[in-house]
């Protein structure tokens, strides 16, 4: 039965009011505060396994995008179902393991769109957990089709409405995270980073291994008084601090504040979800 436009608007407004309490919100924190971390177990807390591709590729952007996009859909349009965006097409049809630039991956989302994990499931090679382990897997073949034959590739596509850079000033980066959620950063990987376990990382020894792009999700100050960024890596949870790491903030350590990019996904073609809370961003 076709509904009139006025009734549709009324039902949508009612639905928004019913789920407004489930919206992600930052509790008792300002940009100037010392500590903030976005906590969203099913989204922000995802640590992927990309052990053999891209960690030595110069500024490879493709690994940290899809969970950023996933969270931003929740943050920007909390009344819709969470979508997991798989970056395989950007990765396979882009520069692959040979590197690239983060902003180009976000522009790909704007111009070409990406499909959901339901259409093109995330693949995760087993047995390789950190840089230097073998074997190294080749970039997969680029195939623009859904795994399930009853799904149409074009119908599963979602787009970003923009792609932009954030100024290198730490306060600008913190303001962006506070307002719009995680961002992507690129930095230079040195040999000692591969052996990081805990604490606030600062490069001390070892040569350059390549460039890397990761997900910046928050900041804080350690008990020793060191300002740091909190980031999620893609070398599985067996690496670092359960897959995460902290790096010194405000000193452009390893170029971490030089190349900061993000995007904001469109809310078109999203599936309404009125079933419950989507999480909270808290201190």
PDB file of C-alpha atoms in Angstrom:
ATOM      1  CA  UNK A   1       0.000   0.000   0.000  1.00  0.00           C
ATOM      2  CA  UNK A   2       1.380   3.359  -1.043  1.00  0.00           C
ATOM      3  CA  UNK A   3       1.522   5.935   1.710  1.00  0.00           C
ATOM      4  CA  UNK A   4       1.032   9.650   1.254  1.00  0.00           C
ATOM      5  CA  UNK A   5       4.034  11.946   1.618  1.00  0.00           C
ATOM      6  CA  UNK A   6       2.712  13.512   4.822  1.00  0.00           C
ATOM      7  CA  UNK A   7       2.231  10.156   6.523  1.00  0.00           C
ATOM      8  CA  UNK A   8       5.686   8.994   5.491  1.00  0.00           C
ATOM      9  CA  UNK A   9       7.264  12.126   6.980  1.00  0.00           C
ATOM     10  CA  UNK A  10       5.285  11.688  10.202  1.00  0.00           C
ATOM     11  CA  UNK A  11       6.372   8.048  10.580  1.00  0.00           C
ATOM     12  CA  UNK A  12      10.004   8.951   9.903  1.00  0.00           C
ATOM     13  CA  UNK A  13       9.890  11.734  12.484  1.00  0.00           C
ATOM     14  CA  UNK A  14       8.380   9.352  15.025  1.00  0.00           C
ATOM     15  CA  UNK A  15      11.060   6.777  14.315  1.00  0.00           C
ATOM     16  CA  UNK A  16      13.798   9.380  14.788  1.00  0.00           C
ATOM     17  CA  UNK A  17      12.349  10.425  18.121  1.00  0.00           C
ATOM     18  CA  UNK A  18      12.144   6.818  19.292  1.00  0.00           C
ATOM     19  CA  UNK A  19      15.788   6.094  18.549  1.00  0.00           C
ATOM     20  CA  UNK A  20      17.330   9.469  19.368  1.00  0.00           C
ATOM     21  CA  UNK A  21      18.451   8.166  22.756  1.00  0.00           C
ATOM     22  CA  UNK A  22      20.579   5.606  20.936  1.00  0.00           C
ATOM     23  CA  UNK A  23      22.636   8.214  19.106  1.00  0.00           C
ATOM     24  CA  UNK A  24      26.406   8.145  19.665  1.00  0.00           C
ATOM     25  CA  UNK A  25      27.291  11.002  21.945  1.00  0.00           C
ATOM     26  CA  UNK A  26      30.375  12.360  23.617  1.00  0.00           C
ATOM     27  CA  UNK A  27      29.880  12.586  27.355  1.00  0.00           C
ATOM     28  CA  UNK A  28      31.589  15.303  29.381  1.00  0.00           C
ATOM     29  CA  UNK A  29      34.517  16.001  27.113  1.00  0.00           C
ATOM     30  CA  UNK A  30      35.686  18.977  25.118  1.00  0.00           C
ATOM     31  CA  UNK A  31      38.320  19.338  22.437  1.00  0.00           C
ATOM     32  CA  UNK A  32      40.621  20.992  24.940  1.00  0.00           C
ATOM     33  CA  UNK A  33      40.353  18.144  27.433  1.00  0.00           C
ATOM     34  CA  UNK A  34      43.276  15.824  27.984  1.00  0.00           C
ATOM     35  CA  UNK A  35      41.667  12.544  27.043  1.00  0.00           C
ATOM     36  CA  UNK A  36      39.127  11.242  24.593  1.00  0.00           C
ATOM     37  CA  UNK A  37      38.525   7.869  23.013  1.00  0.00           C
ATOM     38  CA  UNK A  38      35.705   6.843  20.724  1.00  0.00           C
ATOM     39  CA  UNK A  39      34.358   3.521  21.997  1.00  0.00           C
ATOM     40  CA  UNK A  40      32.040   1.536  19.731  1.00  0.00           C
ATOM     41  CA  UNK A  41      32.638  -2.167  20.209  1.00  0.00           C
ATOM     42  CA  UNK A  42      31.259  -3.458  16.922  1.00  0.00           C
ATOM     43  CA  UNK A  43      32.781  -0.688  14.833  1.00  0.00           C
ATOM     44  CA  UNK A  44      35.714   1.239  16.249  1.00  0.00           C
ATOM     45  CA  UNK A  45      37.041  -1.802  18.081  1.00  0.00           C
ATOM     46  CA  UNK A  46      37.541  -3.733  14.822  1.00  0.00           C
ATOM     47  CA  UNK A  47      41.195  -4.587  14.218  1.00  0.00           C
ATOM     48  CA  UNK A  48      41.825  -6.192  10.852  1.00  0.00           C
ATOM     49  CA  UNK A  49      44.584  -8.455   9.659  1.00  0.00           C
ATOM     50  CA  UNK A  50      46.573  -7.038   6.757  1.00  0.00           C
ATOM     51  CA  UNK A  51      49.972  -8.471   7.633  1.00  0.00           C
ATOM     52  CA  UNK A  52      51.732  -8.871   4.318  1.00  0.00           C
ATOM     53  CA  UNK A  53      50.309  -6.149   2.116  1.00  0.00           C
ATOM     54  CA  UNK A  54      50.915  -2.467   2.377  1.00  0.00           C
ATOM     55  CA  UNK A  55      52.915  -2.134   5.566  1.00  0.00           C
ATOM     56  CA  UNK A  56      55.999  -1.527   3.455  1.00  0.00           C
ATOM     57  CA  UNK A  57      54.101   0.206   0.681  1.00  0.00           C
ATOM     58  CA  UNK A  58      54.610   3.931   0.595  1.00  0.00           C
ATOM     59  CA  UNK A  59      51.555   5.540   2.163  1.00  0.00           C
ATOM     60  CA  UNK A  60      49.145   2.768   1.297  1.00  0.00           C
ATOM     61  CA  UNK A  61      45.681   4.125   2.137  1.00  0.00           C
ATOM     62  CA  UNK A  62      43.390   1.210   1.657  1.00  0.00           C
ATOM     63  CA  UNK A  63      43.383  -0.617   4.950  1.00  0.00           C
ATOM     64  CA  UNK A  64      41.949   1.763   7.499  1.00  0.00           C
ATOM     65  CA  UNK A  65      39.156   3.286   5.432  1.00  0.00           C
ATOM     66  CA  UNK A  66      36.353   0.821   5.748  1.00  0.00           C
ATOM     67  CA  UNK A  67      35.889   0.894   9.503  1.00  0.00           C
ATOM     68  CA  UNK A  68      36.147   4.688   9.485  1.00  0.00           C
ATOM     69  CA  UNK A  69      33.372   4.824   6.908  1.00  0.00           C
ATOM     70  CA  UNK A  70      31.350   2.302   8.893  1.00  0.00           C
ATOM     71  CA  UNK A  71      31.533   4.347  12.087  1.00  0.00           C
ATOM     72  CA  UNK A  72      30.831   7.629  10.341  1.00  0.00           C
ATOM     73  CA  UNK A  73      27.604   6.207   8.999  1.00  0.00           C
ATOM     74  CA  UNK A  74      26.582   5.520  12.586  1.00  0.00           C
ATOM     75  CA  UNK A  75      27.811   8.877  13.855  1.00  0.00           C
ATOM     76  CA  UNK A  76      26.257  10.902  11.048  1.00  0.00           C
ATOM     77  CA  UNK A  77      23.015   8.948  10.641  1.00  0.00           C
ATOM     78  CA  UNK A  78      22.519   6.934  13.795  1.00  0.00           C
ATOM     79  CA  UNK A  79      18.995   5.864  12.925  1.00  0.00           C
ATOM     80  CA  UNK A  80      20.215   3.662  10.097  1.00  0.00           C
ATOM     81  CA  UNK A  81      21.658   0.187  10.081  1.00  0.00           C
ATOM     82  CA  UNK A  82      25.409  -0.166  10.462  1.00  0.00           C
ATOM     83  CA  UNK A  83      27.133  -1.001   7.211  1.00  0.00           C
ATOM     84  CA  UNK A  84      30.524  -2.641   6.881  1.00  0.00           C
ATOM     85  CA  UNK A  85      32.346  -1.305   3.834  1.00  0.00           C
ATOM     86  CA  UNK A  86      34.829  -3.596   2.227  1.00  0.00           C
ATOM     87  CA  UNK A  87      37.745  -1.893   0.555  1.00  0.00           C
ATOM     88  CA  UNK A  88      38.762  -4.808  -1.678  1.00  0.00           C
ATOM     89  CA  UNK A  89      37.836  -3.031  -4.875  1.00  0.00           C
ATOM     90  CA  UNK A  90      39.723   0.109  -3.887  1.00  0.00           C
ATOM     91  CA  UNK A  91      42.662  -2.076  -2.934  1.00  0.00           C
ATOM     92  CA  UNK A  92      42.578  -4.457  -5.896  1.00  0.00           C
ATOM     93  CA  UNK A  93      41.629  -1.900  -8.541  1.00  0.00           C
ATOM     94  CA  UNK A  94      43.971   0.735  -7.150  1.00  0.00           C
ATOM     95  CA  UNK A  95      47.706   0.533  -6.467  1.00  0.00           C
ATOM     96  CA  UNK A  96      47.392  -2.707  -4.491  1.00  0.00           C
ATOM     97  CA  UNK A  97      50.421  -3.506  -2.378  1.00  0.00           C
ATOM     98  CA  UNK A  98      52.515  -0.954  -4.265  1.00  0.00           C
ATOM     99  CA  UNK A  99      51.282   1.994  -2.255  1.00  0.00           C
ATOM    100  CA  UNK A 100      49.164   5.038  -2.915  1.00  0.00           C
ATOM    101  CA  UNK A 101      47.851   8.149  -1.196  1.00  0.00           C
ATOM    102  CA  UNK A 102      45.111   8.125   1.453  1.00  0.00           C
ATOM    103  CA  UNK A 103      43.145  10.982  -0.085  1.00  0.00           C
ATOM    104  CA  UNK A 104      42.890   9.051  -3.359  1.00  0.00           C
ATOM    105  CA  UNK A 105      41.105   6.177  -1.633  1.00  0.00           C
ATOM    106  CA  UNK A 106      38.555   8.573  -0.173  1.00  0.00           C
ATOM    107  CA  UNK A 107      38.063  10.184  -3.578  1.00  0.00           C
ATOM    108  CA  UNK A 108      37.430   6.718  -4.956  1.00  0.00           C
ATOM    109  CA  UNK A 109      34.568   6.382  -2.464  1.00  0.00           C
ATOM    110  CA  UNK A 110      33.149   9.691  -3.705  1.00  0.00           C
ATOM    111  CA  UNK A 111      33.476   8.980  -7.418  1.00  0.00           C
ATOM    112  CA  UNK A 112      32.986   5.211  -7.654  1.00  0.00           C
ATOM    113  CA  UNK A 113      31.427   4.084  -4.398  1.00  0.00           C
ATOM    114  CA  UNK A 114      32.150   0.887  -2.465  1.00  0.00           C
ATOM    115  CA  UNK A 115      30.022  -2.152  -1.758  1.00  0.00           C
ATOM    116  CA  UNK A 116      29.167  -3.662   1.610  1.00  0.00           C
ATOM    117  CA  UNK A 117      30.771  -6.643   3.246  1.00  0.00           C
ATOM    118  CA  UNK A 118      27.560  -8.551   2.558  1.00  0.00           C
ATOM    119  CA  UNK A 119      28.211  -8.259  -1.175  1.00  0.00           C
ATOM    120  CA  UNK A 120      31.972  -8.695  -1.170  1.00  0.00           C
ATOM    121  CA  UNK A 121      33.037 -10.416   2.104  1.00  0.00           C
ATOM    122  CA  UNK A 122      36.238  -9.419   3.829  1.00  0.00           C
ATOM    123  CA  UNK A 123      39.008 -11.946   3.326  1.00  0.00           C
ATOM    124  CA  UNK A 124      41.599 -12.525   6.010  1.00  0.00           C
ATOM    125  CA  UNK A 125      44.642 -14.668   5.347  1.00  0.00           C
ATOM    126  CA  UNK A 126      45.430 -16.925   8.298  1.00  0.00           C
ATOM    127  CA  UNK A 127      48.827 -17.483   9.825  1.00  0.00           C
ATOM    128  CA  UNK A 128      50.589 -14.188   9.183  1.00  0.00           C
ATOM    129  CA  UNK A 129      50.371 -11.794  12.074  1.00  0.00           C
ATOM    130  CA  UNK A 130      53.103  -9.201  11.772  1.00  0.00           C
ATOM    131  CA  UNK A 131      55.497  -7.658   9.246  1.00  0.00           C
ATOM    132  CA  UNK A 132      58.244  -9.920   7.963  1.00  0.00           C
ATOM    133  CA  UNK A 133      56.302 -13.170   8.232  1.00  0.00           C
ATOM    134  CA  UNK A 134      55.837 -15.395   5.230  1.00  0.00           C
ATOM    135  CA  UNK A 135      54.332 -16.128   2.880  1.00  0.00           C
ATOM    136  CA  UNK A 136      53.453 -12.798   1.311  1.00  0.00           C
ATOM    137  CA  UNK A 137      50.114 -12.857  -0.446  1.00  0.00           C
ATOM    138  CA  UNK A 138      49.658 -11.305  -3.872  1.00  0.00           C
ATOM    139  CA  UNK A 139      47.066  -8.616  -4.516  1.00  0.00           C
ATOM    140  CA  UNK A 140      43.813 -10.439  -5.340  1.00  0.00           C
ATOM    141  CA  UNK A 141      42.229 -10.226  -8.765  1.00  0.00           C
ATOM    142  CA  UNK A 142      39.840  -7.318  -9.221  1.00  0.00           C
ATOM    143  CA  UNK A 143      36.305  -8.643  -9.597  1.00  0.00           C
ATOM    144  CA  UNK A 144      33.366  -6.270  -9.442  1.00  0.00           C
ATOM    145  CA  UNK A 145      30.627  -8.719  -8.562  1.00  0.00           C
ATOM    146  CA  UNK A 146      28.833  -9.820  -5.412  1.00  0.00           C
ATOM    147  CA  UNK A 147      29.533 -13.200  -3.887  1.00  0.00           C
ATOM    148  CA  UNK A 148      25.840 -14.118  -3.865  1.00  0.00           C
ATOM    149  CA  UNK A 149      24.355 -14.297  -7.349  1.00  0.00           C
ATOM    150  CA  UNK A 150      21.048 -12.769  -6.224  1.00  0.00           C
ATOM    151  CA  UNK A 151      22.825  -9.540  -5.228  1.00  0.00           C
ATOM    152  CA  UNK A 152      23.520  -6.807  -7.786  1.00  0.00           C
ATOM    153  CA  UNK A 153      26.863  -5.003  -7.466  1.00  0.00           C
ATOM    154  CA  UNK A 154      25.563  -1.547  -8.385  1.00  0.00           C
ATOM    155  CA  UNK A 155      22.657  -1.826  -5.954  1.00  0.00           C
ATOM    156  CA  UNK A 156      25.041  -2.593  -3.080  1.00  0.00           C
ATOM    157  CA  UNK A 157      27.169   0.476  -3.654  1.00  0.00           C
ATOM    158  CA  UNK A 158      27.448   3.312  -1.158  1.00  0.00           C
ATOM    159  CA  UNK A 159      29.212   6.621  -1.633  1.00  0.00           C
ATOM    160  CA  UNK A 160      31.002   9.285   0.340  1.00  0.00           C
ATOM    161  CA  UNK A 161      29.729  12.808  -0.161  1.00  0.00           C
ATOM    162  CA  UNK A 162      33.203  14.296   0.245  1.00  0.00           C
ATOM    163  CA  UNK A 163      36.879  13.617   0.812  1.00  0.00           C
ATOM    164  CA  UNK A 164      39.038  16.135   2.594  1.00  0.00           C
ATOM    165  CA  UNK A 165      42.317  16.811   4.366  1.00  0.00           C
ATOM    166  CA  UNK A 166      42.642  18.008   7.943  1.00  0.00           C
ATOM    167  CA  UNK A 167      45.235  20.564   8.941  1.00  0.00           C
ATOM    168  CA  UNK A 168      48.312  19.180  10.668  1.00  0.00           C
ATOM    169  CA  UNK A 169      47.710  21.218  13.819  1.00  0.00           C
ATOM    170  CA  UNK A 170      46.930  18.690  16.609  1.00  0.00           C
ATOM    171  CA  UNK A 171      44.017  20.839  17.802  1.00  0.00           C
ATOM    172  CA  UNK A 172      42.453  20.696  14.337  1.00  0.00           C
ATOM    173  CA  UNK A 173      42.864  16.918  14.270  1.00  0.00           C
ATOM    174  CA  UNK A 174      41.299  16.552  17.712  1.00  0.00           C
ATOM    175  CA  UNK A 175      38.427  18.819  16.699  1.00  0.00           C
ATOM    176  CA  UNK A 176      37.749  16.686  13.614  1.00  0.00           C
ATOM    177  CA  UNK A 177      37.687  13.461  15.630  1.00  0.00           C
ATOM    178  CA  UNK A 178      35.479  15.072  18.262  1.00  0.00           C
ATOM    179  CA  UNK A 179      33.010  16.329  15.675  1.00  0.00           C
ATOM    180  CA  UNK A 180      33.005  13.671  12.957  1.00  0.00           C
ATOM    181  CA  UNK A 181      34.721  10.562  14.302  1.00  0.00           C
ATOM    182  CA  UNK A 182      37.947   8.741  13.334  1.00  0.00           C
ATOM    183  CA  UNK A 183      40.360   9.956  10.693  1.00  0.00           C
ATOM    184  CA  UNK A 184      43.048   8.265   8.643  1.00  0.00           C
ATOM    185  CA  UNK A 185      46.713   9.114   9.056  1.00  0.00           C
ATOM    186  CA  UNK A 186      49.841   8.036   7.211  1.00  0.00           C
ATOM    187  CA  UNK A 187      53.263   7.765   8.805  1.00  0.00           C
ATOM    188  CA  UNK A 188      56.734   6.290   8.350  1.00  0.00           C
ATOM    189  CA  UNK A 189      57.298   2.849   9.871  1.00  0.00           C
ATOM    190  CA  UNK A 190      60.683   2.127  11.449  1.00  0.00           C
ATOM    191  CA  UNK A 191      61.999  -1.237  12.575  1.00  0.00           C
ATOM    192  CA  UNK A 192      61.361  -0.603  16.263  1.00  0.00           C
ATOM    193  CA  UNK A 193      57.654   0.041  15.578  1.00  0.00           C
ATOM    194  CA  UNK A 194      57.231  -3.562  14.458  1.00  0.00           C
ATOM    195  CA  UNK A 195      58.142  -4.656  18.000  1.00  0.00           C
ATOM    196  CA  UNK A 196      55.831  -2.240  19.823  1.00  0.00           C
ATOM    197  CA  UNK A 197      53.978  -3.792  22.785  1.00  0.00           C
ATOM    198  CA  UNK A 198      52.678  -1.000  24.999  1.00  0.00           C
ATOM    199  CA  UNK A 199      53.251   2.557  26.177  1.00  0.00           C
ATOM    200  CA  UNK A 200      53.695   5.660  24.048  1.00  0.00           C
ATOM    201  CA  UNK A 201      55.747   4.927  20.942  1.00  0.00           C
ATOM    202  CA  UNK A 202      58.660   7.149  19.944  1.00  0.00           C
ATOM    203  CA  UNK A 203      61.119   6.127  17.246  1.00  0.00           C
ATOM    204  CA  UNK A 204      64.490   5.293  18.776  1.00  0.00           C
ATOM    205  CA  UNK A 205      66.324   2.803  16.612  1.00  0.00           C
ATOM    206  CA  UNK A 206      66.182   0.959  13.318  1.00  0.00           C
ATOM    207  CA  UNK A 207      65.845   1.879   9.671  1.00  0.00           C
ATOM    208  CA  UNK A 208      62.832   2.824   7.595  1.00  0.00           C
ATOM    209  CA  UNK A 209      60.603  -0.091   6.593  1.00  0.00           C
ATOM    210  CA  UNK A 210      58.101   1.915   4.552  1.00  0.00           C
ATOM    211  CA  UNK A 211      54.900   3.909   4.883  1.00  0.00           C
ATOM    212  CA  UNK A 212      51.657   2.882   6.525  1.00  0.00           C
ATOM    213  CA  UNK A 213      48.101   4.220   6.945  1.00  0.00           C
ATOM    214  CA  UNK A 214      46.094   3.618  10.110  1.00  0.00           C
ATOM    215  CA  UNK A 215      42.943   4.679  11.943  1.00  0.00           C
ATOM    216  CA  UNK A 216      43.274   7.504  14.497  1.00  0.00           C
ATOM    217  CA  UNK A 217      40.486   7.159  17.070  1.00  0.00           C
ATOM    218  CA  UNK A 218      41.430   9.319  20.061  1.00  0.00           C
ATOM    219  CA  UNK A 219      44.028  10.970  22.252  1.00  0.00           C
ATOM    220  CA  UNK A 220      45.164  11.230  25.845  1.00  0.00           C
ATOM    221  CA  UNK A 221      47.983  11.918  28.276  1.00  0.00           C
ATOM    222  CA  UNK A 222      49.943   9.128  29.932  1.00  0.00           C
ATOM    223  CA  UNK A 223      50.685   8.844  33.651  1.00  0.00           C
ATOM    224  CA  UNK A 224      54.175  10.075  32.806  1.00  0.00           C
ATOM    225  CA  UNK A 225      52.732  13.239  31.313  1.00  0.00           C
ATOM    226  CA  UNK A 226      53.261  12.331  27.654  1.00  0.00           C
ATOM    227  CA  UNK A 227      50.581  13.478  25.222  1.00  0.00           C
ATOM    228  CA  UNK A 228      49.670  10.716  22.767  1.00  0.00           C
ATOM    229  CA  UNK A 229      47.426   9.698  19.895  1.00  0.00           C
ATOM    230  CA  UNK A 230      45.489   6.434  20.129  1.00  0.00           C
ATOM    231  CA  UNK A 231      45.341   4.414  16.913  1.00  0.00           C
ATOM    232  CA  UNK A 232      44.126   1.077  15.571  1.00  0.00           C
ATOM    233  CA  UNK A 233      46.579  -0.868  13.434  1.00  0.00           C
ATOM    234  CA  UNK A 234      45.782  -3.652  10.932  1.00  0.00           C
ATOM    235  CA  UNK A 235      48.282  -6.292  12.017  1.00  0.00           C
ATOM    236  CA  UNK A 236      45.808  -8.396  13.970  1.00  0.00           C
ATOM    237  CA  UNK A 237      45.163  -8.286  17.720  1.00  0.00           C
ATOM    238  CA  UNK A 238      48.304 -10.313  18.353  1.00  0.00           C
ATOM    239  CA  UNK A 239      50.393  -7.229  17.538  1.00  0.00           C
ATOM    240  CA  UNK A 240      50.988  -4.293  19.874  1.00  0.00           C
ATOM    241  CA  UNK A 241      48.479  -3.557  22.611  1.00  0.00           C
ATOM    242  CA  UNK A 242      45.655  -5.848  21.435  1.00  0.00           C
ATOM    243  CA  UNK A 243      46.069  -4.420  17.935  1.00  0.00           C
ATOM    244  CA  UNK A 244      46.257  -0.792  19.067  1.00  0.00           C
ATOM    245  CA  UNK A 245      49.111   1.597  19.729  1.00  0.00           C
ATOM    246  CA  UNK A 246      49.855   5.021  21.161  1.00  0.00           C
ATOM    247  CA  UNK A 247      52.268   7.469  19.594  1.00  0.00           C
ATOM    248  CA  UNK A 248      53.578  10.761  20.909  1.00  0.00           C
ATOM    249  CA  UNK A 249      51.207  13.650  20.106  1.00  0.00           C
ATOM    250  CA  UNK A 250      52.072  17.186  19.041  1.00  0.00           C
ATOM    251  CA  UNK A 251      55.567  16.478  17.718  1.00  0.00           C
ATOM    252  CA  UNK A 252      54.687  15.006  14.315  1.00  0.00           C
ATOM    253  CA  UNK A 253      56.382  11.763  15.339  1.00  0.00           C
ATOM    254  CA  UNK A 254      57.238   9.741  12.207  1.00  0.00           C
ATOM    255  CA  UNK A 255      55.125  12.187  10.195  1.00  0.00           C
ATOM    256  CA  UNK A 256      51.917  11.075  11.952  1.00  0.00           C
ATOM    257  CA  UNK A 257      50.369  14.572  11.769  1.00  0.00           C
ATOM    258  CA  UNK A 258      51.378  15.417   8.205  1.00  0.00           C
ATOM    259  CA  UNK A 259      48.845  13.505   6.116  1.00  0.00           C
ATOM    260  CA  UNK A 260      45.451  13.392   7.839  1.00  0.00           C
ATOM    261  CA  UNK A 261      42.389  12.681   5.696  1.00  0.00           C
ATOM    262  CA  UNK A 262      38.764  11.698   6.089  1.00  0.00           C
ATOM    263  CA  UNK A 263      35.398  11.655   4.359  1.00  0.00           C
ATOM    264  CA  UNK A 264      31.725  11.670   5.239  1.00  0.00           C
ATOM    265  CA  UNK A 265      29.479   8.969   3.788  1.00  0.00           C
ATOM    266  CA  UNK A 266      26.144   9.645   2.179  1.00  0.00           C
ATOM    267  CA  UNK A 267      23.091   8.372   4.044  1.00  0.00           C
ATOM    268  CA  UNK A 268      21.312   7.371   0.834  1.00  0.00           C
ATOM    269  CA  UNK A 269      20.352   3.739   0.310  1.00  0.00           C
ATOM    270  CA  UNK A 270      20.777   2.928   3.981  1.00  0.00           C
ATOM    271  CA  UNK A 271      18.404   0.522   5.703  1.00  0.00           C
ATOM    272  CA  UNK A 272      16.324   1.894   8.608  1.00  0.00           C
ATOM    273  CA  UNK A 273      17.080   0.124  11.870  1.00  0.00           C
ATOM    274  CA  UNK A 274      14.857   0.858  14.839  1.00  0.00           C
ATOM    275  CA  UNK A 275      15.902  -2.134  16.885  1.00  0.00           C
ATOM    276  CA  UNK A 276      18.178  -0.702  19.521  1.00  0.00           C
ATOM    277  CA  UNK A 277      21.202   1.317  20.522  1.00  0.00           C
ATOM    278  CA  UNK A 278      24.202   1.724  18.298  1.00  0.00           C
ATOM    279  CA  UNK A 279      26.723   2.654  20.959  1.00  0.00           C
ATOM    280  CA  UNK A 280      28.197   5.606  22.752  1.00  0.00           C
ATOM    281  CA  UNK A 281      31.298   7.697  22.411  1.00  0.00           C
ATOM    282  CA  UNK A 282      32.644   8.259  25.917  1.00  0.00           C
ATOM    283  CA  UNK A 283      35.721   9.370  27.773  1.00  0.00           C
TER     284      UNK A 283
END
